[in-house]
Coordinates of C-alpha atoms and ligand atoms in Angstrom, one line a residue:
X5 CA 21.9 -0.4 1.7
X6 CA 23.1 1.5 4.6
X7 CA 21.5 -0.9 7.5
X8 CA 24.6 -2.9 8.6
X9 CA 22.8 -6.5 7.5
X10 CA 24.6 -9.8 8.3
X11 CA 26.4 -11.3 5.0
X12 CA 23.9 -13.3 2.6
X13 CA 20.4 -11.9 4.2
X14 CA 18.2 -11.9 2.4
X15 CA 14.8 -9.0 2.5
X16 CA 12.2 -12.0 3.4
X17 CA 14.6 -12.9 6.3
X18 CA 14.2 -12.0 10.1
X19 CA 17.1 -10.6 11.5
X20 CA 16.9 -11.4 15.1
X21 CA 20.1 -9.6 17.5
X22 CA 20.1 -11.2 20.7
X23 CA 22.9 -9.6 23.5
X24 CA 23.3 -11.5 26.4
X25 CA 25.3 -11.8 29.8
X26 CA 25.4 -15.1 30.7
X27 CA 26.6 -18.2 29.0
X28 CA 23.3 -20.4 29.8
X29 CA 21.0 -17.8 28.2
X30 CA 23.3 -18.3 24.9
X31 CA 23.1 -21.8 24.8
X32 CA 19.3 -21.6 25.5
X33 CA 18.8 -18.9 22.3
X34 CA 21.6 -20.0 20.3
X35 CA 19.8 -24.0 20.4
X36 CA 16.3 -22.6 20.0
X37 CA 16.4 -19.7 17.5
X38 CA 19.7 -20.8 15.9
X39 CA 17.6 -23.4 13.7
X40 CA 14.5 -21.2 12.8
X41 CA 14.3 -21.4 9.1
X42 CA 14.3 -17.9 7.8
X43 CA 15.9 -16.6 11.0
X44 CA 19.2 -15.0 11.0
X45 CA 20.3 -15.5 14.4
X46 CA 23.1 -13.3 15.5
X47 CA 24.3 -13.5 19.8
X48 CA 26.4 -11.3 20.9
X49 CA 27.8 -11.3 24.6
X50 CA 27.4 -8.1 26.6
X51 CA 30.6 -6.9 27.4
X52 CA 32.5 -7.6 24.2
X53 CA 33.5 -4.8 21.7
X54 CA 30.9 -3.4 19.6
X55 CA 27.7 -5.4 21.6
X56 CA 25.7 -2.7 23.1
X57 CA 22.2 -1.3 22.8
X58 CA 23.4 1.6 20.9
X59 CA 24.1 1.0 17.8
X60 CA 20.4 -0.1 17.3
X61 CA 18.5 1.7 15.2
X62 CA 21.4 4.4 14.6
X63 CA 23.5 1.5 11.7
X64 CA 21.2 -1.3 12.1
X65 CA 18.2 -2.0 12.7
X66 CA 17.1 -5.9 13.2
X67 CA 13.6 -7.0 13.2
X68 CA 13.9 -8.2 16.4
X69 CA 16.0 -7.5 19.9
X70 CA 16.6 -9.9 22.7
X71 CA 17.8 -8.1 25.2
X72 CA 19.2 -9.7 29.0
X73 CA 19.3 -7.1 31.6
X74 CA 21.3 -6.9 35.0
X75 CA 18.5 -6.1 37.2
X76 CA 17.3 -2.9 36.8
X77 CA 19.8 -0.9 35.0
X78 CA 18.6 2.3 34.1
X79 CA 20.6 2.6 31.1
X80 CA 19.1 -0.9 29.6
X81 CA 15.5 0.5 29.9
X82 CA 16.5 3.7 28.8
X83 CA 17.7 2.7 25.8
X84 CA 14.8 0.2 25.2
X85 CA 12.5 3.1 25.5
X86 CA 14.0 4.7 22.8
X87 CA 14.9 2.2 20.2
X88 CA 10.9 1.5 20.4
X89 CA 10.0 5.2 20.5
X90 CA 11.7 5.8 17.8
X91 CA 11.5 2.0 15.8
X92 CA 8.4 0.6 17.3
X93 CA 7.2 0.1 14.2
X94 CA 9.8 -1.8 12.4
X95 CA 11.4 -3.5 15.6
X96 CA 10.2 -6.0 18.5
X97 CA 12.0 -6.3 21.9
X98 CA 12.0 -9.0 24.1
X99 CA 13.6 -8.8 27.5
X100 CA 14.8 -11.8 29.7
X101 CA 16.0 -11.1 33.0
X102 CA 17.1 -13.3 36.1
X103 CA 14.7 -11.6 38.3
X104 CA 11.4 -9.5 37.8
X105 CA 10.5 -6.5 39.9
X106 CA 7.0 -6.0 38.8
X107 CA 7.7 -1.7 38.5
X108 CA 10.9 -2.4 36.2
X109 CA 8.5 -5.2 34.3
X110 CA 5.4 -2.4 33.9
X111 CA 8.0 0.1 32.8
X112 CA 9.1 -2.4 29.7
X113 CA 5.5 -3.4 29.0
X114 CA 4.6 0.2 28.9
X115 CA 7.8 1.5 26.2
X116 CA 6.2 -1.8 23.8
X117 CA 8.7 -4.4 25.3
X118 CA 6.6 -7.9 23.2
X119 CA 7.5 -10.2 26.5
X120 CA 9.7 -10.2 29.1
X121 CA 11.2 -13.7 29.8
X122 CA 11.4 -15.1 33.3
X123 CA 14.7 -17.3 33.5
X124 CA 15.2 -20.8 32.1
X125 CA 13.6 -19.3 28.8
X126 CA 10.8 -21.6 27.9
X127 CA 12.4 -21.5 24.7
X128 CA 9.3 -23.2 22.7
X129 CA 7.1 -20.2 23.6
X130 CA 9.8 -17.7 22.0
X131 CA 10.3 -20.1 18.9
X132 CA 6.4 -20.0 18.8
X133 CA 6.9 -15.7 18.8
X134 CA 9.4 -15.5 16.5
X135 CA 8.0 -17.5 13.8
X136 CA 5.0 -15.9 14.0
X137 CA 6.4 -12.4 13.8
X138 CA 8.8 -14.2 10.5
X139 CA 5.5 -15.1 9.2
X140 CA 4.0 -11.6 9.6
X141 CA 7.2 -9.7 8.2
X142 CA 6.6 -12.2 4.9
X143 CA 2.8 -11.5 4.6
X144 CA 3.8 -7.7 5.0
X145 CA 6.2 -7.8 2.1
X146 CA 4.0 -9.9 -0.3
X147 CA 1.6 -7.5 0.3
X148 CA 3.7 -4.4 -0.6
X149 CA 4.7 -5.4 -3.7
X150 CA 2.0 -7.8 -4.7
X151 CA -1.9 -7.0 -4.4
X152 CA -1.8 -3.4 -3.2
X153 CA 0.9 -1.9 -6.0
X154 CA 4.1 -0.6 -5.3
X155 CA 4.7 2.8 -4.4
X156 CA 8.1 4.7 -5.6
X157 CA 9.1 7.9 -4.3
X158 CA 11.0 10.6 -6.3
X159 CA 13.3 12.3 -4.0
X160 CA 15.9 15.3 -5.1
X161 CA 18.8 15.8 -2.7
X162 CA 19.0 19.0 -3.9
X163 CA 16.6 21.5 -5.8
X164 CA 16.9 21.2 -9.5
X165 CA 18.0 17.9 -9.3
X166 CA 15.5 16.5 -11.8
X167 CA 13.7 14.5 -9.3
X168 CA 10.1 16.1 -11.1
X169 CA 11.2 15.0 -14.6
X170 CA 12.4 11.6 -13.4
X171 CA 9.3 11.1 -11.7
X172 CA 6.7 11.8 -14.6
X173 CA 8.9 10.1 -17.6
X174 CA 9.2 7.4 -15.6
X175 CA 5.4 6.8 -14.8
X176 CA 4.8 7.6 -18.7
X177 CA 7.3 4.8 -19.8
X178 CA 5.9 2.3 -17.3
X179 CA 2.5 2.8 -18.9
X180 CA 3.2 3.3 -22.3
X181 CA 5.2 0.0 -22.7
X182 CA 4.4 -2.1 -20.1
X183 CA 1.2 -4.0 -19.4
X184 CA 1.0 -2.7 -15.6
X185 CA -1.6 -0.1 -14.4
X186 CA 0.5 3.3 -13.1
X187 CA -0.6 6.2 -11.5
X188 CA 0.9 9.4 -10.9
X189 CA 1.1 11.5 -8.0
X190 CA 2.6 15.1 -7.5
X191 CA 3.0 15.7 -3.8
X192 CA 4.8 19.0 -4.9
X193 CA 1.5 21.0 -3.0
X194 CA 3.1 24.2 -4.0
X195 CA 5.0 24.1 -6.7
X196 CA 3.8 21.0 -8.4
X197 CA 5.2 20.8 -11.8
X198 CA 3.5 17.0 -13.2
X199 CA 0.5 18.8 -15.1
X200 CA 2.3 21.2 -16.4
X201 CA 4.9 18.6 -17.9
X202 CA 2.5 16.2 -19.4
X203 CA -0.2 19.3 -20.6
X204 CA -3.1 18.1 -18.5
X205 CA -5.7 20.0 -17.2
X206 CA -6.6 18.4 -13.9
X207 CA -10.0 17.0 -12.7
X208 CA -9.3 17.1 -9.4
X209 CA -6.1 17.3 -6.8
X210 CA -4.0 15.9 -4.1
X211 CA -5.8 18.7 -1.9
X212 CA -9.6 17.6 -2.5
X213 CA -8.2 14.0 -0.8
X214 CA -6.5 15.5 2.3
X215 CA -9.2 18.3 2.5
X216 CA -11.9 15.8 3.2
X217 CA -9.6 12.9 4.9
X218 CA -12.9 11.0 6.2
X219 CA -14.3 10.6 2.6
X220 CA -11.0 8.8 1.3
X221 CA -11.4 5.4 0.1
X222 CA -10.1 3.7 -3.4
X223 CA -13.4 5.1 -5.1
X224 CA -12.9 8.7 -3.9
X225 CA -9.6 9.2 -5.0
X226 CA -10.2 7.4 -8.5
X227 CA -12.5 10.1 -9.3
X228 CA -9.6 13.0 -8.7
X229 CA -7.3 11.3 -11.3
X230 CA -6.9 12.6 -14.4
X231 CA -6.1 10.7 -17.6
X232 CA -3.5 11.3 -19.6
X233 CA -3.5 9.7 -23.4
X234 CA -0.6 6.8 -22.4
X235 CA -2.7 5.3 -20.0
X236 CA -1.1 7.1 -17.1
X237 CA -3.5 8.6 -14.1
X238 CA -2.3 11.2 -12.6
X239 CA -3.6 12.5 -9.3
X240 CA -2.2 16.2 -9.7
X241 CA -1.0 18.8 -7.3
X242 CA -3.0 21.9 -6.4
X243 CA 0.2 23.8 -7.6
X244 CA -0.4 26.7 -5.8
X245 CA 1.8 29.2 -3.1
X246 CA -1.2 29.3 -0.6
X247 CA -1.6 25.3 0.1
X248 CA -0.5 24.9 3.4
X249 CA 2.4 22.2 3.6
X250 CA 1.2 21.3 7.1
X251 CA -1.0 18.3 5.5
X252 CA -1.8 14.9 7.5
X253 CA 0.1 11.7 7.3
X254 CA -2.5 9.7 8.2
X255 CA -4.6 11.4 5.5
X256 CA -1.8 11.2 3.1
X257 CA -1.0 7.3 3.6
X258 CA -4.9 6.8 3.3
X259 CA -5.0 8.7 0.0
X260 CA -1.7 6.6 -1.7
X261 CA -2.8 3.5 -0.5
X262 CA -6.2 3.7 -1.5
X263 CA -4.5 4.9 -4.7
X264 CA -2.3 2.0 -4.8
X265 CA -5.2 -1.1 -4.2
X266 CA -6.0 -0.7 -7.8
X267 CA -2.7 0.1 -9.4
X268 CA 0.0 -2.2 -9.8
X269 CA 2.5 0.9 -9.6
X270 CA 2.3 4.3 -7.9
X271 CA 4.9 6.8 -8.7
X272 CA 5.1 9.7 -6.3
X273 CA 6.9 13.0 -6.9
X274 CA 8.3 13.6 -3.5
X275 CA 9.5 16.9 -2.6
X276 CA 12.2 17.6 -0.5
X277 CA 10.3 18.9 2.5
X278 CA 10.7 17.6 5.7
X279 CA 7.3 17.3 7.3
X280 CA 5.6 14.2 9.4
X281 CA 3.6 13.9 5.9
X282 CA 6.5 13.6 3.6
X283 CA 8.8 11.1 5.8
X284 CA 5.0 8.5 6.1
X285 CA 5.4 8.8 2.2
X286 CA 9.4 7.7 2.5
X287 CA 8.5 5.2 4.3
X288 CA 6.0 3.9 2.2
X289 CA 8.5 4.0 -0.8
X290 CA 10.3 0.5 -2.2
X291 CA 11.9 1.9 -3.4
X292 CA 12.4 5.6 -2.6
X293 CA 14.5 6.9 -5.4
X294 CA 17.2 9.4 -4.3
X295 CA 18.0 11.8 -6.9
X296 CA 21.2 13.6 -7.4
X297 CA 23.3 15.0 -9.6
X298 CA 27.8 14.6 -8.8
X299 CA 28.5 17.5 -7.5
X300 CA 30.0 18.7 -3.8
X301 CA 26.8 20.4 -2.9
X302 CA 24.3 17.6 -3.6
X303 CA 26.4 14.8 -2.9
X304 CA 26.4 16.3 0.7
X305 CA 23.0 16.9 1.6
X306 CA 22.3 13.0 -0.2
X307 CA 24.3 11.7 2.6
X308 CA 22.6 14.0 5.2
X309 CA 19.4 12.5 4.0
X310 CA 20.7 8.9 4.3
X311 CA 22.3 9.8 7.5
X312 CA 18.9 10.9 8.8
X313 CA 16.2 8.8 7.3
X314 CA 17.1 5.8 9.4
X315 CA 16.8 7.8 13.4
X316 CA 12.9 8.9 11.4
X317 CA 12.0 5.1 11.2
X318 CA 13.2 4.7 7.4
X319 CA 15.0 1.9 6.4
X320 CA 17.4 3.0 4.1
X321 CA 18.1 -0.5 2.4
X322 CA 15.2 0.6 0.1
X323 CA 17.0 3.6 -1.4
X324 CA 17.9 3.6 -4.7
X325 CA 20.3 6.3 -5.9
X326 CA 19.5 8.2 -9.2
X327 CA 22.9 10.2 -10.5
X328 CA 20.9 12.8 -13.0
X329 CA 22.0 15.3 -15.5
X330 CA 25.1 13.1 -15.1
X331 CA 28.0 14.5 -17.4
X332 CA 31.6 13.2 -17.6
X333 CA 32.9 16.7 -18.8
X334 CA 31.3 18.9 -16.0
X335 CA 31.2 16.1 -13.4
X336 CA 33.1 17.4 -9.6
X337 CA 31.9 13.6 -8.3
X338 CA 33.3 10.6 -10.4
X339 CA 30.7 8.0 -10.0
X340 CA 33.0 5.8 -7.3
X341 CA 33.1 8.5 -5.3
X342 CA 29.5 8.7 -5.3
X343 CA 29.3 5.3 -4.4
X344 CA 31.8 5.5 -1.9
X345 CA 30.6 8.9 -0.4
X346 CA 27.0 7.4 -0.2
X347 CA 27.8 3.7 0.5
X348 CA 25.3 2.7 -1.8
X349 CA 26.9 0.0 -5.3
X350 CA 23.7 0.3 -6.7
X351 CA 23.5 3.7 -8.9
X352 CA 21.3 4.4 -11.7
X353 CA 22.7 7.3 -14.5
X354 CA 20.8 8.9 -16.5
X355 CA 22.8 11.4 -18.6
X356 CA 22.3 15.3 -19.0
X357 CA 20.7 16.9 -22.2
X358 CA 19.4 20.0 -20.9
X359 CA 18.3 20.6 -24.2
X360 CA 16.3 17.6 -24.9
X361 CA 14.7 18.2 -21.1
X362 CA 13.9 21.9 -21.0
X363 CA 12.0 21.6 -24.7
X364 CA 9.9 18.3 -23.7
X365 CA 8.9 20.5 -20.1
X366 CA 8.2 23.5 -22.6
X367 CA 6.1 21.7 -24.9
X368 CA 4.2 19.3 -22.4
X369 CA 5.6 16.1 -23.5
X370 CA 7.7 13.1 -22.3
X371 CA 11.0 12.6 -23.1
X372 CA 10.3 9.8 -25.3
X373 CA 8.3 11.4 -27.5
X374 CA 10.0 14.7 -28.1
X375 CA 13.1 12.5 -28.8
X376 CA 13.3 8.8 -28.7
X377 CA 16.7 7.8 -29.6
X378 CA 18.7 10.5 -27.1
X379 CA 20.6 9.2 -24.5
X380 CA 18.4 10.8 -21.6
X381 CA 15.6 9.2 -23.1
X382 CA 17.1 5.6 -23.5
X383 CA 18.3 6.2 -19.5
X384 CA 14.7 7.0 -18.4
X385 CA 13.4 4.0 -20.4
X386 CA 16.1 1.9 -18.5
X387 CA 15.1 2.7 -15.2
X388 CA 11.5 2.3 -16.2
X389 CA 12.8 -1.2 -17.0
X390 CA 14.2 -1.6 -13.8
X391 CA 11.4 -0.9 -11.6
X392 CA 9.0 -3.0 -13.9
X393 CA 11.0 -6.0 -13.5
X394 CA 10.1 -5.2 -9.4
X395 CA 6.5 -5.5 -10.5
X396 CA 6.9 -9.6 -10.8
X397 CA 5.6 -11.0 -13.7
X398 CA 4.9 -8.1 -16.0
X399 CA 4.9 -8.4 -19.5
X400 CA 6.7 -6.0 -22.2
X401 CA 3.8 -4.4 -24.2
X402 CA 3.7 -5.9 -27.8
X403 CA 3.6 -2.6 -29.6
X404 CA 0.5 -1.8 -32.0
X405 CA 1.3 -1.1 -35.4
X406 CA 0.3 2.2 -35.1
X407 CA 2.9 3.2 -32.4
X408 CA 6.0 1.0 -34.7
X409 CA 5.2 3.3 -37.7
X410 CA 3.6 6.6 -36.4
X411 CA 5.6 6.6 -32.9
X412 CA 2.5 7.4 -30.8
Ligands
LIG515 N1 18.9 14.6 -17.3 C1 18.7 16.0 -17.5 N2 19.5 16.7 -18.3 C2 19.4 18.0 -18.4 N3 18.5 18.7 -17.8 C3 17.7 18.1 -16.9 C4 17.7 16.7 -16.7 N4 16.8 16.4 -15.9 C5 16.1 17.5 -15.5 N5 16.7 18.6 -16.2 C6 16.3 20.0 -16.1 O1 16.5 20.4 -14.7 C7 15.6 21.4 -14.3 C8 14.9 20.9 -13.0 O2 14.2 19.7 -13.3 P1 13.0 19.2 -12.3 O3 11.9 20.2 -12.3 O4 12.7 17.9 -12.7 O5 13.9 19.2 -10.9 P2 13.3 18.9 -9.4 O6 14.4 18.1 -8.8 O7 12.0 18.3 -9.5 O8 13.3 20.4 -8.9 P3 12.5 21.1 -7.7 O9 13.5 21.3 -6.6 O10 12.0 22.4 -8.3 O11 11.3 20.1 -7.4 C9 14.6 21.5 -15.5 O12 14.9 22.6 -16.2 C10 14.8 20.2 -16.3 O13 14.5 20.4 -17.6
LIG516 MG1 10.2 18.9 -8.5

């Protein structure tokens, strides 16, 4: 969690940052917001170290800003302009100011400013806001990981990273033992590599979806997967030099979503491209699993990709870090580095058997079934675990007996 967050916050919380000049306004917030339940009230007086616009949205982002300006300083509405061009989505601004000047007022409205407060603050009107925005944030998150499925990103920080092979043992443990409905999807447009790895011959692709972006709806893109023997659907990757990686977001985010209404789990392999297309699909990703492996090289451009995820309107709270191919013997990174280095206490291993890997790729099979008592195997099967218990409620498969005494 990189987001500075106050203390014991929690993910259903509102984080409201309110930084004020005067002691009345204070009072006025601190006695109406300050009892919200669900509200995580935080004033901070202009003026005083560390309270200034600036630090918003570059280490934290709170759901929502009240802001009291001076007048018309240009540097206030400056900054306003760009916390919502850049956060508009994720945060709401209020402004409260002692006087209005009707330009400075159309100027706010116009950057996405939600109100600005004339002065008393009719504090019942902005109690009456903020639970309702508290209420939409909740019905936002039930949504994302009830209803409409989960979507979780692979992500390598580096080429080579294993970010492919995590991505499609993964999906194939979550649907071989689990009772939840997974898909796959290779966003790899050139190089895709999920076909290859599970031996499937696809029906259709990831490019018939963003090559007809009007026809996408949940039916459409049911009929590109292609099933694979566990149960898995995978939505496959046109895997070819010539696809042009300059694909739409708004297409893309149609095409998962409309993957995800009748899943209860979509895994995406994510490459590491840095197009409008693949940051929508970050930010569609709870989690967005950051794969690396402990070395110099990777461990640098992982923290340039947490550095920059959060100024391209990512929250980086739902990043997950995955330390791959991780070996004791060859390791440059010890593990607390790699925590430290990446502020992140969180980190998943999964340990190197190159092995074990290369001959499953080779011979179009998952992990598990090429080898199910190694220790990469019993790693991907852990983090498979891990992101079923995220699916609430989902039951263990009981295994048939069939699969106890033939392993299939
Ligand atoms: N835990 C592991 N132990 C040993 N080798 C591994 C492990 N995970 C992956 N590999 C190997 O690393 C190589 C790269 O794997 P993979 O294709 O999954 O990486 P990627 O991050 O998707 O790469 P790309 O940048 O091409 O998308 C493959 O040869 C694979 O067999
Ligand atoms: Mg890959």
């Amino acid at each position: 969690m990189l987001w500075n967050r106050p203390g014991d916050t929690s993910m259903t919380d509102l984080n409201v940052v309110a930084l004020v000049i005067q002691e009345p306004t204070a009072h006025q917030l601190t006695a109406s917001l300050g009892r919200i339940e669900g509200v995580v009230f935080d004033l901070r007086m202009l003026g005083e170290e560390g309270a200034s616009l600036s630090s918003i949205g570059v280490t934290e982002l709170p759901d929502v800003v009240i802001l009291e300006i001076n007048g018309h300083r240009e540097e206030d509405i400056a900054e306003i302009e760009r916390i919502l061009g850049e956060h508009g989505e994720q945060v709401t601004v209020f402004v409260t100011s002692k006087d209005s000047d009707i330009k400075v007022i159309r100027r706010l409205m116009r950057a996405g400013v939600r109100d600005v407060l004339p002065q008393p603050i009719q504090t019942q009107e902005l109690v009456i806001d903020i639970s309702r925005i508290l209420a939409e944030k909740r019905a936002r998150l039930a949504g994302q990981g009830g209803a409409h499925g989960r979507i979780v990103s692979f992500l390598n920080a580096k080429g080579g990273s294993g970010g492919s092979t995590l991505a499609v043992n993964v999906a194939y443990e979550l649907a071989s033992r689990f009772d939840l409905k997974v898909a796959l999807v290779d966003l790899d447009l050139q190089f895709g590599v999920v076909a290859h790895y599970l031996d499937l011959k696809p029906r259709g692709t990831v490019l018939d979806a963003l090559a007809n972006p009007d026809r996408i709806d949940p039916m459409f893109v049911k009929a590109l997967l292609t099933p694979h023997e566990s149960g898995l659907h995978v939505l496959a990757s046109p895997a070819d030099t010539s696809t042009s990686l300059d694909a739409s977001p708004e297409a893309m985010v149609d095409m998962l979503q409309s993957l995800a209404s009748g899943m209860d789990i979509v895994i995406v392999d994510l490459p590491r491209v840095y197009m409008p297309w693949t940051l929508a699909v970050a930010r569609l990703s709870s989690p967005l699993m950051l794969v690396v492996q402990n070395t110099l090289a990777t461990l640098r451009d992982a923290r340039m990709i947490l550095d920059v995820l959060p100024r391209l309107g990512m929250t980086t709270e739902r990043v997950e870090v995955v330390n791959n191919r991780e070996t004791v013997e060859s390791a440059s990174v010890s593990l607390d580095r790699l925590r430290e280095t990446l502020k992140c206490d969180r980190v998943h291993k999964v340990r190197s058997d190159f092995d074990l890997a290369v001959r499953s790729q080779d011979l179009g099979m998952p992990l598990s079934k090429a080898s199910e008592r190694s220790d990469l195997t019993k790693d991907v099967v852990a983090l498979a675990e891990h992101l079923a218990a995220l699916c609430d409620g989902r039951e263990r498969k009981a295994p048939g007996l069939l699969k106890r005494f033939f392993n299939i």
